[in-house]
mmCIF file of C-alpha atoms and ligand atoms in Angstrom:
data_model
loop_
_atom_site.group_PDB
_atom_site.id
_atom_site.type_symbol
_atom_site.label_atom_id
_atom_site.label_comp_id
_atom_site.label_asym_id
_atom_site.label_seq_id
_atom_site.Cartn_x
_atom_site.Cartn_y
_atom_site.Cartn_z
ATOM 1 C CA VAL A 1 136.591 58.549 194.164
ATOM 2 C CA LYS A 2 139.391 56.177 193.338
ATOM 3 C CA PRO A 3 141.150 54.459 196.275
ATOM 4 C CA ALA A 4 144.467 55.678 194.901
ATOM 5 C CA PHE A 5 143.271 59.252 195.193
ATOM 6 C CA VAL A 6 142.129 58.707 198.792
ATOM 7 C CA LEU A 7 145.554 57.349 199.633
ATOM 8 C CA PHE A 8 147.190 60.277 197.890
ATOM 9 C CA ALA A 9 145.040 62.775 199.822
ATOM 10 C CA LEU A 10 145.794 61.040 203.102
ATOM 11 C CA ALA A 11 149.506 61.086 202.352
ATOM 12 C CA ALA A 12 149.275 64.811 201.573
ATOM 13 C CA VAL A 13 147.653 65.522 204.951
ATOM 14 C CA LEU A 14 150.258 63.464 206.796
ATOM 15 C CA SER A 15 153.144 65.025 204.952
ATOM 16 C CA ALA A 16 151.938 68.459 206.063
ATOM 17 C CA ARG A 17 153.326 67.348 209.418
ATOM 18 C CA GLY A 18 156.045 65.213 207.872
ATOM 19 C CA VAL A 19 156.092 61.442 207.953
ATOM 20 C CA THR A 20 158.465 60.005 210.495
ATOM 21 C CA PRO A 21 160.552 57.338 208.726
ATOM 22 C CA ARG A 22 160.343 53.858 210.242
ATOM 23 C CA GLU A 23 164.106 53.613 210.657
ATOM 24 C CA ASN A 24 164.028 56.716 212.875
ATOM 25 C CA ILE A 25 161.361 55.175 215.081
ATOM 26 C CA ALA A 26 163.361 51.947 215.283
ATOM 27 C CA ALA A 27 166.497 53.852 216.284
ATOM 28 C CA LEU A 28 164.639 55.888 218.907
ATOM 29 C CA LYS A 29 163.246 52.651 220.359
ATOM 30 C CA GLU A 30 166.805 51.364 220.789
ATOM 31 C CA LEU A 31 167.714 54.506 222.706
ATOM 32 C CA LEU A 32 164.563 54.317 224.859
ATOM 33 C CA ALA A 33 165.285 50.684 225.725
ATOM 34 C CA ILE A 34 168.529 51.642 227.478
ATOM 35 C CA PRO A 35 167.598 52.057 231.180
ATOM 36 C CA SER A 36 169.746 55.157 231.618
ATOM 37 C CA VAL A 37 168.438 56.144 235.047
ATOM 38 C CA SER A 38 170.547 59.081 236.262
ATOM 39 C CA THR A 39 172.049 57.210 239.202
ATOM 40 C CA ASN A 40 173.133 54.246 237.044
ATOM 41 C CA ILE A 41 176.355 55.489 235.465
ATOM 42 C CA ALA A 42 176.977 52.266 233.483
ATOM 43 C CA GLU A 43 173.643 52.773 231.708
ATOM 44 C CA THR A 44 173.944 56.558 231.195
ATOM 45 C CA ASP A 45 177.363 55.771 229.660
ATOM 46 C CA ARG A 46 175.657 53.256 227.376
ATOM 47 C CA ALA A 47 173.104 55.872 226.245
ATOM 48 C CA VAL A 48 175.889 58.421 225.643
ATOM 49 C CA LEU A 49 177.889 55.944 223.541
ATOM 50 C CA TRP A 50 174.760 54.867 221.653
ATOM 51 C CA MET A 51 174.136 58.483 220.680
ATOM 52 C CA ARG A 52 177.786 59.062 219.777
ATOM 53 C CA ASP A 53 177.751 55.982 217.526
ATOM 54 C CA TYR A 54 174.449 57.028 215.923
ATOM 55 C CA LEU A 55 175.791 60.496 215.106
ATOM 56 C CA THR A 56 179.297 59.415 214.121
ATOM 57 C CA ALA A 57 177.852 56.864 211.687
ATOM 58 C CA ARG A 58 176.105 59.808 209.998
ATOM 59 C CA GLY A 59 179.220 61.939 209.834
ATOM 60 C CA VAL A 60 178.466 64.281 212.748
ATOM 61 C CA TRP A 61 181.461 65.395 214.820
ATOM 62 C CA CYS A 62 181.275 64.102 218.414
ATOM 63 C CA VAL A 63 183.356 64.402 221.578
ATOM 64 C CA VAL A 64 182.826 62.220 224.639
ATOM 65 C CA GLU A 65 184.232 63.730 227.831
ATOM 66 C CA THR A 66 184.469 62.177 231.275
ATOM 67 C CA SER A 67 182.902 64.157 234.115
ATOM 68 C CA SER A 68 185.335 65.165 236.834
ATOM 69 C CA VAL A 69 182.529 64.868 239.392
ATOM 70 C CA ASP A 70 181.596 61.195 239.106
ATOM 71 C CA GLY A 71 183.448 59.791 236.100
ATOM 72 C CA ARG A 72 180.388 59.446 233.887
ATOM 73 C CA LYS A 73 180.597 60.020 230.152
ATOM 74 C CA VAL A 74 178.941 63.037 228.538
ATOM 75 C CA LEU A 75 178.551 63.947 224.866
ATOM 76 C CA TYR A 76 178.936 67.082 222.797
ATOM 77 C CA ALA A 77 178.228 67.027 219.060
ATOM 78 C CA ALA A 78 178.290 69.726 216.393
ATOM 79 C CA THR A 79 177.606 70.303 212.712
ATOM 80 C CA LYS A 80 181.256 71.082 211.988
ATOM 81 C CA PRO A 81 184.400 69.380 213.315
ATOM 82 C CA GLY A 82 185.803 71.284 216.295
ATOM 83 C CA LEU A 83 182.872 73.724 216.496
ATOM 84 C CA LYS A 84 182.756 74.563 220.204
ATOM 85 C CA ASN A 85 180.995 77.923 219.941
ATOM 86 C CA PRO A 86 178.104 77.472 217.520
ATOM 87 C CA ASP A 87 175.442 80.065 216.717
ATOM 88 C CA TYR A 88 172.808 77.817 218.277
ATOM 89 C CA THR A 89 173.494 75.674 221.307
ATOM 90 C CA LEU A 90 171.033 72.861 221.913
ATOM 91 C CA VAL A 91 170.866 71.482 225.440
ATOM 92 C CA THR A 92 169.177 68.193 226.188
ATOM 93 C CA HIS A 93 169.730 65.034 228.227
ATOM 94 C CA LEU A 94 169.985 61.264 227.880
ATOM 95 C CA ASP A 95 169.354 60.258 231.504
ATOM 96 C CA VAL A 96 165.880 59.468 232.802
ATOM 97 C CA VAL A 97 164.135 59.136 236.150
ATOM 98 C CA ALA A 98 163.525 55.619 237.488
ATOM 99 C CA GLY A 99 160.770 53.607 235.830
ATOM 100 C CA LYS A 100 159.093 50.221 235.953
ATOM 101 C CA PRO A 101 161.065 47.539 234.035
ATOM 102 C CA GLU A 102 158.344 47.375 231.340
ATOM 103 C CA GLN A 103 158.804 51.096 230.660
ATOM 104 C CA PHE A 104 162.134 50.208 229.106
ATOM 105 C CA GLU A 105 160.347 48.062 226.535
ATOM 106 C CA PRO A 106 159.062 50.754 224.148
ATOM 107 C CA PHE A 107 155.808 50.038 222.319
ATOM 108 C CA GLU A 108 153.554 51.837 219.847
ATOM 109 C CA LYS A 109 149.841 52.356 220.313
ATOM 110 C CA ASP A 110 147.446 54.696 218.477
ATOM 111 C CA GLY A 111 150.211 56.786 216.959
ATOM 112 C CA ARG A 112 152.067 57.150 220.216
ATOM 113 C CA LEU A 113 155.363 55.689 221.329
ATOM 114 C CA TYR A 114 155.313 54.741 225.012
ATOM 115 C CA ALA A 115 158.453 54.419 227.147
ATOM 116 C CA ARG A 116 160.299 55.984 230.051
ATOM 117 C CA GLY A 117 162.046 59.017 228.544
ATOM 118 C CA ALA A 118 159.703 59.324 225.549
ATOM 119 C CA CYS A 119 158.720 62.748 226.868
ATOM 120 C CA ASP A 120 161.510 63.569 229.331
ATOM 121 C CA THR A 121 163.516 63.667 227.229
ATOM 122 C CA LYS A 122 165.044 61.137 224.848
ATOM 123 C CA GLY A 123 162.410 61.960 222.202
ATOM 124 C CA ASN A 124 163.615 65.559 222.196
ATOM 125 C CA ALA A 125 167.273 64.479 222.363
ATOM 126 C CA PHE A 126 166.739 62.262 219.334
ATOM 127 C CA GLY A 127 165.080 65.218 217.566
ATOM 128 C CA ALA A 128 168.245 67.211 218.302
ATOM 129 C CA ALA A 129 170.346 64.392 216.822
ATOM 130 C CA LEU A 130 168.273 64.309 213.622
ATOM 131 C CA THR A 131 168.621 68.093 213.349
ATOM 132 C CA LEU A 132 172.410 67.816 213.640
ATOM 133 C CA VAL A 133 172.413 65.161 210.909
ATOM 134 C CA ARG A 134 170.308 67.368 208.622
ATOM 135 C CA LEU A 135 172.408 70.472 209.156
ATOM 136 C CA ASN A 136 175.736 68.659 209.250
ATOM 137 C CA GLY A 137 178.375 70.657 207.377
ATOM 138 C CA LYS A 138 175.852 73.458 206.749
ATOM 139 C CA GLY A 139 174.506 74.941 209.963
ATOM 140 C CA SER A 140 176.284 76.292 213.012
ATOM 141 C CA VAL A 141 174.738 74.100 215.691
ATOM 142 C CA GLY A 142 176.143 72.287 218.704
ATOM 143 C CA CYS A 143 174.370 70.045 221.193
ATOM 144 C CA LEU A 144 175.182 69.091 224.766
ATOM 145 C CA PHE A 145 173.719 65.709 225.637
ATOM 146 C CA SER A 146 173.742 65.757 229.429
ATOM 147 C CA ALA A 147 174.029 62.448 231.279
ATOM 148 C CA ASN A 148 172.585 63.523 234.637
ATOM 149 C CA GLU A 149 170.176 66.441 234.144
ATOM 150 C CA GLU A 150 167.618 64.855 236.471
ATOM 151 C CA ILE A 151 170.021 65.006 239.426
ATOM 152 C CA GLY A 152 171.518 68.460 238.925
ATOM 153 C CA GLY A 153 173.272 68.298 235.565
ATOM 154 C CA SER A 154 176.887 68.352 236.739
ATOM 155 C CA SER A 155 177.873 66.688 233.449
ATOM 156 C CA THR A 156 176.389 69.653 231.549
ATOM 157 C CA LYS A 157 178.413 71.992 233.740
ATOM 158 C CA HIS A 158 181.509 69.905 233.017
ATOM 159 C CA LEU A 159 181.072 70.412 229.257
ATOM 160 C CA VAL A 160 180.402 74.139 229.712
ATOM 161 C CA ASP A 161 183.505 74.462 231.903
ATOM 162 C CA LEU A 162 185.523 72.830 229.101
ATOM 163 C CA GLY A 163 184.225 75.486 226.707
ATOM 164 C CA TYR A 164 181.732 73.392 224.730
ATOM 165 C CA GLY A 165 178.553 75.055 223.496
ATOM 166 C CA VAL A 166 179.309 78.752 224.049
ATOM 167 C CA PRO A 167 176.324 80.199 222.180
ATOM 168 C CA GLY A 168 176.711 82.822 219.462
ATOM 169 C CA LYS A 169 173.018 83.595 219.030
ATOM 170 C CA ALA A 170 170.806 81.567 221.371
ATOM 171 C CA VAL A 171 170.414 78.536 223.603
ATOM 172 C CA ILE A 172 167.559 76.122 222.942
ATOM 173 C CA VAL A 173 166.768 73.771 225.818
ATOM 174 C CA LEU A 174 165.123 70.611 224.489
ATOM 175 C CA ASP A 175 163.452 69.266 227.571
ATOM 176 C CA ALA A 176 159.944 69.029 228.987
ATOM 177 C CA SER A 177 157.825 66.942 231.280
ATOM 178 C CA ASP A 178 154.449 67.686 229.719
ATOM 179 C CA MET A 179 152.781 68.843 226.494
ATOM 180 C CA PRO A 180 154.821 71.949 225.584
ATOM 181 C CA LEU A 181 151.995 74.459 225.338
ATOM 182 C CA ASN A 182 154.263 77.467 225.867
ATOM 183 C CA ILE A 183 157.867 78.558 225.472
ATOM 184 C CA GLY A 184 159.891 78.727 228.669
ATOM 185 C CA ILE A 185 162.278 81.676 228.748
ATOM 186 C CA ALA A 186 163.416 81.567 232.355
ATOM 187 C CA CYS A 187 164.432 79.159 235.042
ATOM 188 C CA LYS A 188 165.005 80.132 238.641
ATOM 189 C CA GLY A 189 168.189 79.793 240.574
ATOM 190 C CA CYS A 190 168.040 77.016 243.147
ATOM 191 C CA SER A 191 170.124 76.920 246.308
ATOM 192 C CA TYR A 192 170.252 74.750 249.411
ATOM 193 C CA TYR A 193 171.485 75.959 252.801
ATOM 194 C CA ARG A 194 172.325 74.261 256.057
ATOM 195 C CA VAL A 195 171.150 76.313 259.040
ATOM 196 C CA THR A 196 172.591 75.239 262.380
ATOM 197 C CA ALA A 197 171.307 76.067 265.863
ATOM 198 C CA VAL A 198 173.720 75.559 268.744
ATOM 199 C CA GLY A 199 172.341 75.104 272.293
ATOM 200 C CA LYS A 200 173.456 73.416 275.476
ATOM 201 C CA ALA A 201 173.068 69.656 275.747
ATOM 202 C CA GLY A 202 171.919 67.768 278.818
ATOM 203 C CA HIS A 203 169.493 65.234 280.337
ATOM 204 C CA SER A 204 165.919 65.831 279.267
ATOM 205 C CA SER A 205 164.746 65.368 282.891
ATOM 206 C CA SER A 206 166.111 68.832 283.658
ATOM 207 C CA PRO A 207 165.515 70.993 280.596
ATOM 208 C CA TRP A 208 166.031 74.175 282.653
ATOM 209 C CA LYS A 209 169.709 73.336 282.819
ATOM 210 C CA CYS A 210 169.923 73.144 279.024
ATOM 211 C CA GLU A 211 169.348 75.333 276.045
ATOM 212 C CA ASN A 212 167.323 73.314 273.544
ATOM 213 C CA PRO A 213 168.595 73.942 269.985
ATOM 214 C CA ILE A 214 165.460 72.336 268.547
ATOM 215 C CA TYR A 215 163.377 75.222 269.921
ATOM 216 C CA ILE A 216 165.867 77.736 268.517
ATOM 217 C CA LEU A 217 165.643 76.027 265.158
ATOM 218 C CA ALA A 218 161.834 75.814 265.243
ATOM 219 C CA GLU A 219 161.625 79.555 265.862
ATOM 220 C CA ALA A 220 164.069 80.168 263.013
ATOM 221 C CA ALA A 221 161.941 78.047 260.666
ATOM 222 C CA LEU A 222 158.870 80.121 261.516
ATOM 223 C CA LYS A 223 160.837 83.323 260.923
ATOM 224 C CA ILE A 224 161.628 82.073 257.422
ATOM 225 C CA ARG A 225 157.959 81.299 256.894
ATOM 226 C CA ASP A 226 156.896 84.779 258.046
ATOM 227 C CA ARG A 227 159.715 87.062 257.009
ATOM 228 C CA TYR A 228 161.272 85.701 253.829
ATOM 229 C CA PRO A 229 160.080 87.841 250.909
ATOM 230 C CA HIS A 230 157.806 85.275 249.321
ATOM 231 C CA GLN A 231 156.541 85.614 245.836
ATOM 232 C CA LYS A 232 152.923 86.690 245.607
ATOM 233 C CA PRO A 233 150.498 84.916 243.275
ATOM 234 C CA GLY A 234 151.104 86.087 239.707
ATOM 235 C CA GLU A 235 154.504 87.562 240.522
ATOM 236 C CA TYR A 236 157.816 86.031 239.422
ATOM 237 C CA GLY A 237 159.931 86.286 242.527
ATOM 238 C CA ASN A 238 161.917 84.458 245.166
ATOM 239 C CA SER A 239 160.603 81.828 247.541
ATOM 240 C CA ALA A 240 162.037 79.813 250.407
ATOM 241 C CA ALA A 241 161.041 76.533 252.011
ATOM 242 C CA VAL A 242 162.360 74.528 254.953
ATOM 243 C CA THR A 243 162.669 70.994 253.577
ATOM 244 C CA ILE A 244 164.600 68.885 256.105
ATOM 245 C CA ILE A 245 164.823 69.361 259.853
ATOM 246 C CA GLY A 246 166.695 67.233 262.335
ATOM 247 C CA GLY A 247 168.661 66.955 265.538
ATOM 248 C CA GLY A 248 169.120 64.722 268.561
ATOM 249 C CA ASP A 249 170.248 61.134 268.873
ATOM 250 C CA ALA A 250 168.644 59.862 272.085
ATOM 251 C CA GLN A 251 165.070 59.962 273.353
ATOM 252 C CA ASN A 252 166.059 61.294 276.778
ATOM 253 C CA LYS A 253 168.756 63.758 275.828
ATOM 254 C CA ILE A 254 168.556 67.372 274.774
ATOM 255 C CA PRO A 255 171.045 67.667 271.907
ATOM 256 C CA GLY A 256 173.770 70.247 271.570
ATOM 257 C CA THR A 257 172.895 71.172 268.000
ATOM 258 C CA ALA A 258 170.070 70.895 265.501
ATOM 259 C CA GLU A 259 170.016 71.767 261.828
ATOM 260 C CA MET A 260 167.692 72.270 258.924
ATOM 261 C CA THR A 261 167.897 72.532 255.163
ATOM 262 C CA VAL A 262 166.391 75.553 253.453
ATOM 263 C CA ASN A 263 165.724 75.545 249.717
ATOM 264 C CA VAL A 264 165.527 78.954 248.037
ATOM 265 C CA ARG A 265 164.319 79.510 244.464
ATOM 266 C CA PHE A 266 165.451 82.892 243.224
ATOM 267 C CA THR A 267 165.469 85.174 240.221
ATOM 268 C CA ASP A 268 168.514 87.297 241.206
ATOM 269 C CA LYS A 269 170.797 87.329 238.194
ATOM 270 C CA GLU A 270 174.190 87.543 239.842
ATOM 271 C CA ASP A 271 175.389 86.353 243.231
ATOM 272 C CA GLY A 272 171.923 84.975 243.973
ATOM 273 C CA ILE A 273 173.380 82.055 245.910
ATOM 274 C CA GLU A 274 175.416 84.233 248.279
ATOM 275 C CA ARG A 275 172.789 87.008 248.553
ATOM 276 C CA ASN A 276 170.142 84.554 249.663
ATOM 277 C CA ARG A 277 172.533 82.849 252.076
ATOM 278 C CA LYS A 278 173.100 86.184 253.781
ATOM 279 C CA LEU A 279 169.362 86.857 253.858
ATOM 280 C CA ILE A 280 168.601 83.505 255.520
ATOM 281 C CA GLU A 281 171.385 84.165 258.037
ATOM 282 C CA GLU A 282 169.995 87.623 258.790
ATOM 283 C CA ILE A 283 166.418 86.408 259.225
ATOM 284 C CA THR A 284 167.269 83.409 261.419
ATOM 285 C CA GLY A 285 170.275 84.839 263.258
ATOM 286 C CA LEU A 286 171.876 81.401 262.846
ATOM 287 C CA LYS A 287 174.944 80.085 261.092
ATOM 288 C CA THR A 288 173.970 79.487 257.444
ATOM 289 C CA GLU A 289 176.160 77.576 255.011
ATOM 290 C CA THR A 290 175.641 76.957 251.311
ATOM 291 C CA ILE A 291 175.313 73.255 250.491
ATOM 292 C CA ARG A 292 175.045 73.775 246.727
ATOM 293 C CA GLY A 293 173.308 75.988 244.235
ATOM 294 C CA THR A 294 172.789 76.934 240.607
ATOM 295 C CA TYR A 295 172.093 80.366 239.175
ATOM 296 C CA ALA A 296 168.956 81.796 237.645
ATOM 297 C CA ALA A 297 168.686 82.132 233.882
ATOM 298 C CA VAL A 298 166.097 84.714 232.911
ATOM 299 C CA SER A 299 165.872 85.888 229.290
ATOM 300 C CA ASP A 300 164.482 89.137 227.960
ATOM 301 C CA PRO A 301 161.147 88.340 226.260
ATOM 302 C CA SER A 302 161.706 91.124 223.725
ATOM 303 C CA ALA A 303 164.988 89.651 222.390
ATOM 304 C CA PRO A 304 164.689 89.303 218.583
ATOM 305 C CA GLU A 305 165.739 85.621 218.659
ATOM 306 C CA ILE A 306 162.975 84.846 221.121
ATOM 307 C CA ARG A 307 160.420 86.724 219.031
ATOM 308 C CA ARG A 308 161.562 84.885 215.901
ATOM 309 C CA VAL A 309 161.369 81.446 217.504
ATOM 310 C CA GLN A 310 157.965 82.237 218.993
ATOM 311 C CA ALA A 311 156.635 83.225 215.551
ATOM 312 C CA LEU A 312 158.064 80.033 214.017
ATOM 313 C CA ARG A 313 156.570 77.957 216.796
ATOM 314 C CA ARG A 314 153.157 79.576 216.287
ATOM 315 C CA GLU A 315 153.350 78.781 212.596
ATOM 316 C CA ARG A 316 154.402 75.157 213.136
ATOM 317 C CA TYR A 317 152.308 74.458 216.252
ATOM 318 C CA PRO A 318 149.217 76.675 215.867
ATOM 319 C CA GLU A 319 147.271 74.368 218.214
ATOM 320 C CA PHE A 320 149.264 75.710 221.199
ATOM 321 C CA PRO A 321 149.196 79.226 222.725
ATOM 322 C CA ASN A 322 153.028 79.389 222.549
ATOM 323 C CA ASN A 323 153.238 82.196 225.080
ATOM 324 C CA LEU A 324 156.541 83.172 226.663
ATOM 325 C CA VAL A 325 156.500 81.876 230.221
ATOM 326 C CA LYS A 326 158.840 81.897 233.193
ATOM 327 C CA GLY A 327 159.250 78.638 235.075
ATOM 328 C CA ASN A 328 159.575 78.086 238.823
ATOM 329 C CA GLY A 329 161.806 75.067 238.411
ATOM 330 C CA ALA A 330 165.339 74.741 237.124
ATOM 331 C CA ASN A 331 166.627 73.296 233.874
ATOM 332 C CA ASP A 332 170.012 73.086 232.239
ATOM 333 C CA SER A 333 169.811 76.653 230.913
ATOM 334 C CA ARG A 334 171.096 77.355 234.465
ATOM 335 C CA TYR A 335 174.645 76.873 233.152
ATOM 336 C CA PHE A 336 174.294 79.323 230.255
ATOM 337 C CA GLY A 337 173.105 82.532 231.944
ATOM 338 C CA GLN A 338 176.778 83.613 232.093
ATOM 339 C CA PHE A 339 176.873 84.041 228.287
ATOM 340 C CA GLY A 340 174.065 86.610 228.201
ATOM 341 C CA LYS A 341 172.317 85.145 225.139
ATOM 342 C CA PRO A 342 168.581 84.491 224.818
ATOM 343 C CA MET A 343 167.557 81.085 226.114
ATOM 344 C CA MET A 344 164.318 79.258 225.512
ATOM 345 C CA SER A 345 162.804 75.825 225.818
ATOM 346 C CA SER A 346 161.348 73.805 222.993
ATOM 347 C CA ALA A 347 159.892 70.331 222.783
ATOM 348 C CA MET A 348 157.867 68.010 220.595
ATOM 349 C CA ARG A 349 154.309 66.776 221.181
ATOM 350 C CA HIS A 350 154.426 64.413 224.125
ATOM 351 C CA SER A 351 153.347 64.054 227.719
ATOM 352 C CA GLY A 352 153.750 62.120 230.952
ATOM 353 C CA GLY A 353 157.316 62.949 232.000
ATOM 354 C CA HIS A 354 158.159 61.141 235.286
ATOM 355 C CA ALA A 355 154.758 59.358 235.115
ATOM 356 C CA ASP A 356 153.903 55.723 234.421
ATOM 357 C CA GLU A 357 152.271 56.590 231.094
ATOM 358 C CA GLU A 358 154.986 58.464 229.230
ATOM 359 C CA TRP A 359 154.684 58.909 225.474
ATOM 360 C CA LEU A 360 155.518 60.926 222.384
ATOM 361 C CA GLU A 361 153.496 61.467 219.227
ATOM 362 C CA ILE A 362 155.255 59.531 216.480
ATOM 363 C CA ALA A 363 154.043 61.713 213.586
ATOM 364 C CA ASP A 364 155.396 64.804 215.310
ATOM 365 C CA LEU A 365 159.015 63.661 215.411
ATOM 366 C CA GLU A 366 159.776 64.591 211.797
ATOM 367 C CA HIS A 367 157.653 67.742 212.115
ATOM 368 C CA PHE A 368 159.573 68.757 215.230
ATOM 369 C CA VAL A 369 162.874 68.283 213.399
ATOM 370 C CA ASP A 370 161.554 70.490 210.546
ATOM 371 C CA TYR A 371 160.755 73.190 213.093
ATOM 372 C CA LEU A 372 164.075 72.813 214.899
ATOM 373 C CA THR A 373 165.950 72.986 211.596
ATOM 374 C CA ASP A 374 164.230 76.306 210.830
ATOM 375 C CA VAL A 375 165.096 77.567 214.327
ATOM 376 C CA CYS A 376 168.776 76.703 213.839
ATOM 377 C CA GLN A 377 168.921 78.103 210.329
ATOM 378 C CA CYS A 378 167.645 81.523 211.416
ATOM 379 C CA VAL A 379 164.505 81.142 209.268
ATOM 380 C CA GLU A 380 161.850 83.813 209.811
ATOM 381 C CA ALA A 381 158.280 82.586 210.136
ATOM 382 C CA SER A 382 156.972 84.628 207.207
ATOM 383 C CA ALA A 383 159.809 83.552 204.895
ATOM 384 C CA ARG A 384 159.010 79.866 205.001
HETATM 385 ZN ZN1 ZN B 1 164.123 66.517 231.486
#
């Protein structure tokens, strides 16, 4: 066998998954090197502007808006100038969780690219950018590049409130923290409540003259444990947890009030935040206020778009089960439930989100963009 033939055969195998061009890897490394930790607005701004410049240089229409919440920049880009309501809305993010300084020095090893954000989720965001470049002027695709997904995604909400990314056919969330074995089609609503117990303060040497709010609160916490309709194993339902509890400011004084935070994860489609507030208030008998919350986004697994994407995914990633799964956590699809379109997650081959060893598979980047291009062009699995 001639060496040239061996090389040719090897190239053929690699190209079955697409060969990721070196300039794409170099560009992604630049993006990964920006320490855009969610709380560091100067750096998330830098990542947003890097992405805008990358896309603008390739002719993709971009808008940078300033969040009304904290003044950070956030990016929307689309395959046609002014396209605010595309057929396919991609949702991803450019912020990352904190990492060791060396995690912002990307390096390659054994076909993997290691860096903070390689998995969660700049690798996926860069895949979205390459898809926009490929479909520029042809497809109907828009992408929201959130700048603070890891701390609630208010910048995503800001873009949605301004009317960017209203989906015509489906929402594809490009985000993951681990190898994407399955397709997420639901995220739960997430709400936080402040529950306050009011007693009667006094000196702790004579507790009989007081009414201790800490005891009232402790009993309320146990009522939540025992009476909140918890989800059973295997069921996709609501759950509640007391997460912070506090009260008192002196060692020898019974305080007048005590309060706790309750976190509820729910699947209720509408009014879930208020419904669960009332439920907590009913169960505890105590004043319950909403601190903040986001709604559930649960898609119908039989929606044709979801079936089509699942079939495409199975064709492109046959090594994974690619089942339709419902997640217990929240992601930025939380802001799109209001549009009533199918929503699903997608991601490239990678792992280690939020961990010290975070990486993506270099050869999969181009392959992932091929898959994403098919998704956004309405390609059916069998027609490829
Ligand atoms: Zn993420």
